[in-house]
Coordinates of C-alpha atoms in Angstrom, one line a residue:
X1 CA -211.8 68.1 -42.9
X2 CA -209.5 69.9 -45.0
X3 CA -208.9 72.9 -46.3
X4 CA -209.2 71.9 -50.1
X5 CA -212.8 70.8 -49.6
X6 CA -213.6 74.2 -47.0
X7 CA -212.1 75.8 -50.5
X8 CA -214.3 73.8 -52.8
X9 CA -217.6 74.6 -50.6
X10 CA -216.6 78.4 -50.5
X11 CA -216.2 78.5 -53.7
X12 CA -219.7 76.6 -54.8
X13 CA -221.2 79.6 -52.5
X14 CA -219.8 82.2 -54.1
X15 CA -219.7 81.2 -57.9
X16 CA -222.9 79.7 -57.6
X17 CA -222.5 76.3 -59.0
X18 CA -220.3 72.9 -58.5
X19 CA -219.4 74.1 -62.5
X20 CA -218.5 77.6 -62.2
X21 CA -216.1 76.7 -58.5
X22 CA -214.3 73.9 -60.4
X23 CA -213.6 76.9 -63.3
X24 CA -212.6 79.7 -60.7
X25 CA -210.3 76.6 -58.6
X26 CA -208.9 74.9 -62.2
X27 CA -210.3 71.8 -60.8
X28 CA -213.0 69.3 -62.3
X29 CA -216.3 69.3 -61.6
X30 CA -216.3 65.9 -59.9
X31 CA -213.3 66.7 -57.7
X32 CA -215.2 69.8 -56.5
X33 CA -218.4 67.5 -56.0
X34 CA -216.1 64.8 -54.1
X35 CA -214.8 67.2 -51.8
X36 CA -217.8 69.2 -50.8
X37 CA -220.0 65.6 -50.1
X38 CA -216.8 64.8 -48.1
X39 CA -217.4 67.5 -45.7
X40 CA -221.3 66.2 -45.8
X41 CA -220.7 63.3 -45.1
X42 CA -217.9 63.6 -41.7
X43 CA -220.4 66.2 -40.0
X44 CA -223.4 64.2 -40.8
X45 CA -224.9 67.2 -42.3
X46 CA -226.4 68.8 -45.9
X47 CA -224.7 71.8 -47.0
X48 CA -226.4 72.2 -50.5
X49 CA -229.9 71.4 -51.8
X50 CA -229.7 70.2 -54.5
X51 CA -232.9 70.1 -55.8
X52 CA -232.9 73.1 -58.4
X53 CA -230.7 73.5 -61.5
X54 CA -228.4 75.3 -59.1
X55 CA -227.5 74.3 -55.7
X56 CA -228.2 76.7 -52.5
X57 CA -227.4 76.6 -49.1
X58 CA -229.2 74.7 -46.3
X59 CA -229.9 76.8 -42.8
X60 CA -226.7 74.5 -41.7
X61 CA -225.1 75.5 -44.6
X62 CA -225.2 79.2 -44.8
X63 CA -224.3 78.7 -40.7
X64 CA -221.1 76.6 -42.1
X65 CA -220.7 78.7 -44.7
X66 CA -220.0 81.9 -42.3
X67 CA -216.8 80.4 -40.3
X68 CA -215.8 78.4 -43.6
X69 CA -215.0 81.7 -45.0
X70 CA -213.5 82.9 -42.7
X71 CA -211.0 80.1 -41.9
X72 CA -209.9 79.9 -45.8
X73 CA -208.8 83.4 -45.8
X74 CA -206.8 83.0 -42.4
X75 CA -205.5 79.6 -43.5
X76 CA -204.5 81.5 -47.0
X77 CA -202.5 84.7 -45.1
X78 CA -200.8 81.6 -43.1
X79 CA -199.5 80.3 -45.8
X80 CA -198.2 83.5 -47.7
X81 CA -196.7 84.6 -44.4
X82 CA -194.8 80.7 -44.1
X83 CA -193.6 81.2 -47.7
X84 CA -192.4 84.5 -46.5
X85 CA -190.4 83.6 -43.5
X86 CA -188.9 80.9 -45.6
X87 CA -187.5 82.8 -48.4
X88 CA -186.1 85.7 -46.4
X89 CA -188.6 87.8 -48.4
X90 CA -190.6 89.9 -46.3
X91 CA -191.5 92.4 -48.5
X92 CA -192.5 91.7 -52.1
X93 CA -195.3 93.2 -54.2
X94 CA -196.0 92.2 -57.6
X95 CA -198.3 93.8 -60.4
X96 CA -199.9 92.9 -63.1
X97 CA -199.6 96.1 -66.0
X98 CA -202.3 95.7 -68.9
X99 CA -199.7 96.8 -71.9
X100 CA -201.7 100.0 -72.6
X101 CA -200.9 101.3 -69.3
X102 CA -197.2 100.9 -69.3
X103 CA -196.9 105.0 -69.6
X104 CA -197.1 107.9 -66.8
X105 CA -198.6 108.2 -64.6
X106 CA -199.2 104.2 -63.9
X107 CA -195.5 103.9 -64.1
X108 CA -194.5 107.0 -61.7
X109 CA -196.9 106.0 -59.3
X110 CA -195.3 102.7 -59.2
X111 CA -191.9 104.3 -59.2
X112 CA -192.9 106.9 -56.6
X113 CA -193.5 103.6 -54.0
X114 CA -191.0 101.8 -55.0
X115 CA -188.7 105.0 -53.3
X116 CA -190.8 104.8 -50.6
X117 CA -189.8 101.2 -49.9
X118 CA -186.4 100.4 -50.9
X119 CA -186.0 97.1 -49.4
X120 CA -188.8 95.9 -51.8
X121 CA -188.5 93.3 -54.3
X122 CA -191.3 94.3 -57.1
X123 CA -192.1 91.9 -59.9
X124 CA -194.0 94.0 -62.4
X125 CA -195.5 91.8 -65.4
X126 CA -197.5 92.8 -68.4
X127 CA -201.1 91.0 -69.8
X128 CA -204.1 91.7 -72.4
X129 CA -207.3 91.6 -71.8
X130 CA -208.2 88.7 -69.7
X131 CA -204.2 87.9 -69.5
X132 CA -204.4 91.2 -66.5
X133 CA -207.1 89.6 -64.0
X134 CA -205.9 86.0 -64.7
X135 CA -202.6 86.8 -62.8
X136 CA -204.9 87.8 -59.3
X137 CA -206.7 84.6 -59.6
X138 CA -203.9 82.3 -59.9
X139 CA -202.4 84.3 -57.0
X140 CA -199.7 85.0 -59.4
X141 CA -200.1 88.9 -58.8
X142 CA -201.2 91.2 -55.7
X143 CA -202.6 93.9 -57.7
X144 CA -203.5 94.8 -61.2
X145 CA -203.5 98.0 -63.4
X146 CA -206.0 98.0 -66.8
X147 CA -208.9 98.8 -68.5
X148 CA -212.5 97.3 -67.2
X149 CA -212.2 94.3 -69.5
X150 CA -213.3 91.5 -67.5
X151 CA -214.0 93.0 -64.4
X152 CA -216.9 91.7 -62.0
X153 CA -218.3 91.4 -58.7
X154 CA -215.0 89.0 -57.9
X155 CA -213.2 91.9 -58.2
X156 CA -212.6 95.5 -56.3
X157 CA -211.5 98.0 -58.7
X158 CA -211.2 101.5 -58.5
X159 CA -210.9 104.1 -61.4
X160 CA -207.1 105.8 -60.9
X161 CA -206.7 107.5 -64.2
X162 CA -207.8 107.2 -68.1
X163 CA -206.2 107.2 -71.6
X164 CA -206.7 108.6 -74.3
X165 CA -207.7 105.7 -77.4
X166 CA -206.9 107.0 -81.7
X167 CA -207.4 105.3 -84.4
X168 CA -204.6 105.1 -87.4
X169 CA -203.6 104.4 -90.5
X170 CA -200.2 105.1 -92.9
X171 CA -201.3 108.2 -95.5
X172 CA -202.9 106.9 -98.2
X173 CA -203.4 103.4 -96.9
X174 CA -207.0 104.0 -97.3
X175 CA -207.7 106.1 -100.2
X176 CA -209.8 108.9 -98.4
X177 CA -210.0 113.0 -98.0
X178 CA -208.7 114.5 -95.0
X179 CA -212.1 114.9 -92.3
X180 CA -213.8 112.2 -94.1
X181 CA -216.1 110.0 -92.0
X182 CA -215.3 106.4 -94.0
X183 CA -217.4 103.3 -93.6
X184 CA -217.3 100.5 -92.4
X185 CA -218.2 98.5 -95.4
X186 CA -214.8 100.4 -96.6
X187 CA -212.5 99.4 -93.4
X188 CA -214.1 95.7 -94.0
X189 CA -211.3 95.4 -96.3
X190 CA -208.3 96.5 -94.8
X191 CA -206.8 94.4 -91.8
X192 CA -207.8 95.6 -88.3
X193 CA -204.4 95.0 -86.2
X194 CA -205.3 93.9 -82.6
X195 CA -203.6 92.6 -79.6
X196 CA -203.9 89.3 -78.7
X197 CA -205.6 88.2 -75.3
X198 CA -202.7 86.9 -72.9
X199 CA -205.2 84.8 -70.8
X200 CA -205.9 81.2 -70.9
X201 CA -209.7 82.2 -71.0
X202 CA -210.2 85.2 -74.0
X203 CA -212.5 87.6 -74.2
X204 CA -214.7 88.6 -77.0
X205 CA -212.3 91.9 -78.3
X206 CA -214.2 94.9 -78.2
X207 CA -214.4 97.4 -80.3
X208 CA -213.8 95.8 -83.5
X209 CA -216.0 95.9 -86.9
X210 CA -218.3 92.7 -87.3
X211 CA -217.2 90.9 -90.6
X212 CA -213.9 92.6 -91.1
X213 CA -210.3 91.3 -91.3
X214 CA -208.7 90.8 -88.2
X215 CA -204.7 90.4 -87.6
X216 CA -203.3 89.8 -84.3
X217 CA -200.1 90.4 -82.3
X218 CA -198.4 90.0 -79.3
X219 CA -197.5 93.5 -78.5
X220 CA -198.1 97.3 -78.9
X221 CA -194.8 97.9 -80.6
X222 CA -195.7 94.9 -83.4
X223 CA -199.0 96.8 -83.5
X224 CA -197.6 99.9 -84.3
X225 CA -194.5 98.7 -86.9
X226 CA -197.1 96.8 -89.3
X227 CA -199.2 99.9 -89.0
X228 CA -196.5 102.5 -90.3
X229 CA -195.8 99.7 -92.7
X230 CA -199.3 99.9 -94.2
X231 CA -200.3 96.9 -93.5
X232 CA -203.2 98.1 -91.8
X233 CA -204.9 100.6 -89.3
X234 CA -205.5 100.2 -85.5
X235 CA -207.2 101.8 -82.6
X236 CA -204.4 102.5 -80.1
X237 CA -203.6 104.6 -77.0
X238 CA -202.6 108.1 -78.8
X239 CA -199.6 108.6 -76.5
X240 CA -197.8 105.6 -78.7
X241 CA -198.3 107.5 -81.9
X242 CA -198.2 111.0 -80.7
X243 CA -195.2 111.6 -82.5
X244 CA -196.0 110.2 -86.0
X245 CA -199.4 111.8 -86.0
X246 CA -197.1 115.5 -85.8
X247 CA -195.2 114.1 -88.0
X248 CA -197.6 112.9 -90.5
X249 CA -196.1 109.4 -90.8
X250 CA -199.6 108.5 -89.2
X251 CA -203.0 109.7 -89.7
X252 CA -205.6 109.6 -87.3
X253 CA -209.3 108.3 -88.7
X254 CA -213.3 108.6 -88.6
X255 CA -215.3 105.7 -88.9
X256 CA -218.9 105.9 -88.9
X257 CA -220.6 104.2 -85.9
X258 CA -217.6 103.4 -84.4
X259 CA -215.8 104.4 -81.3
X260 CA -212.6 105.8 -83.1
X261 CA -211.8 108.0 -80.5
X262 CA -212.7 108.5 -76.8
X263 CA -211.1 108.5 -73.2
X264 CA -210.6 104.7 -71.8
X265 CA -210.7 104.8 -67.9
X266 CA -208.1 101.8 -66.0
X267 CA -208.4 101.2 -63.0
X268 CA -206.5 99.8 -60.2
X269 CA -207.6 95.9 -59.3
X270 CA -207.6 93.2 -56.7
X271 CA -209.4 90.3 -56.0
X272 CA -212.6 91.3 -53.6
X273 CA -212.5 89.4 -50.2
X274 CA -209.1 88.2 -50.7
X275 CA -206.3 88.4 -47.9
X276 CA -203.4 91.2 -49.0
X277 CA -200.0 91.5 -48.4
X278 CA -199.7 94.5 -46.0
X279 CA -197.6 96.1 -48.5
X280 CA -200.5 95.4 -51.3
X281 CA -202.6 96.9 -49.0
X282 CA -200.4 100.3 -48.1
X283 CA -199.5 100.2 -52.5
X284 CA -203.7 100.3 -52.9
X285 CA -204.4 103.1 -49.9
X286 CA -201.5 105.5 -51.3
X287 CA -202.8 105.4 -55.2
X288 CA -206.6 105.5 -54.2
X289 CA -205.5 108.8 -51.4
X290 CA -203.7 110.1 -54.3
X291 CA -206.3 109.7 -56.8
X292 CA -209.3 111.4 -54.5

């Protein structure tokens, strides 16, 4: 028995099929299959029926299934805490910042720890959409900071703070009166700048209108320099153009059945039933105390 094929049977369990495991593991379906009839075959014993279109757990199974679960996670905090001791590194935390919350107060909350903790080494990275979760299930990240793009039951998440979402354009860039609810047959032909999905799996982008033009780029600041270049309009967090909707470089815009405007809510993410770092842990009580 090892602890690849406990991983592949756990994972069959939980994502419901020999398909979705090998996904969630970036394995193929046939390795998954190998390892679980593996296990099978050494204890004499069926884990799965197999019978149905998707496989479910025998009486020995879900009895396997129990301490399987069980010894993954204490196998998995063994071998962060080995990877510890040999680096020297005892304390490390690293997040995952989608790029619309790289603003107060995601960024004093993080700087407000950091003080608390001096003798930490903090990776913070950035990601898009699916680019923010993929991080947690590589193991790449402890924690994550973003909208609810993507989220699921995998995943514990709770809500730490929202932002406030505009839509803009360059004066004149599309030839309308000021308070003028404009269609979307009329915004069909103007580019729609969006921000690319950093993941190796997109998701569908959300508000966007069906049939129109779509750019995309790999940041916020792109996003925003081809907008006051007119070379199109955007939905974007209105902290980022604050100052050249005062200024007038930058008008803000109604579009009819369209969600132009609105509070987005982010929320602070990590992987549900997954060993954390103690200092993952202590990061996630002192936001979630601070939020309540």
């Amino acid at each position: 028995m090892k602890n690849d094929q406990l991983k592949a049977f756990v994972a069959v369990v939980e994502h419901g099929s020999f398909r979705a495991a090998a996904s969630a593991l970036f394995k193929t379906q046939s390795t998954v299959s190998a390892s679980v009839k593996t296990l099978e075959t050494e204890f004499g014993v069926q884990l799965f029926n197999r019978d149905a279109y998707r496989p479910s757990l025998t009486s020995a199974g879900k009895v396997f299934y129990r301490d399987a679960k069980k010894l993954v996670a204490q196998v998995h905090e063994l071998e962060v805490l080995g990877h510890q001791l040999a680096t020297g590194i005892e304390q490390r935390l690293s997040i995952c910042l989608s790029a619309v919350c790289v603003i107060p107060p995601e960024l004093n909350t993080v700087k407000r720890f950091s003080a608390m903790h001096p003798d930490m080494r903090l990776s913070i990275s950035t990601g898009h959409m699916s680019g923010v979760l993929e991080g947690l299930r590589l193991e790449k990240t402890d924690l994550a900071i973003g909208p609810h793009h993507g989220l699921d039951d995998r995943y514990e998440f709770q809500e730490i703070s929202q932002i406030h979402m505009t839509t803009v354009a360059a004066p004149n860039y599309i030839p309308v009166g000021p308070d003028t609810l404009i269609s979307q047959a009329q915004m069909r032909q103007y580019p729609h700048i969006l921000i690319s999905d950093t993941g190796t799996s997109p998701l569908d982008h959300v508000n966007v209108l069906t049939g129109g033009q779509r750019w995309f780029v790999n940041d916020y600041h792109i996003k925003k320099t081809l907008i006051l270049a007119s070379m199109g309009w955007a939905r974007i967090p209105a902290h980022m153009v604050q100052r050249e909707v005062a200024d007038g470089r930058l008008v803000e815009l109604a579009i009819e059945n369209f969600n132009y405007t609105g509070r987005m809510p982010i929320y602070l993410i990590r992987l549900r039933g997954h060993p954390h770092s103690e200092l993952a842990r202590e990061f996630w009580d002192e936001v979630v105390s601070n939020k309540q």
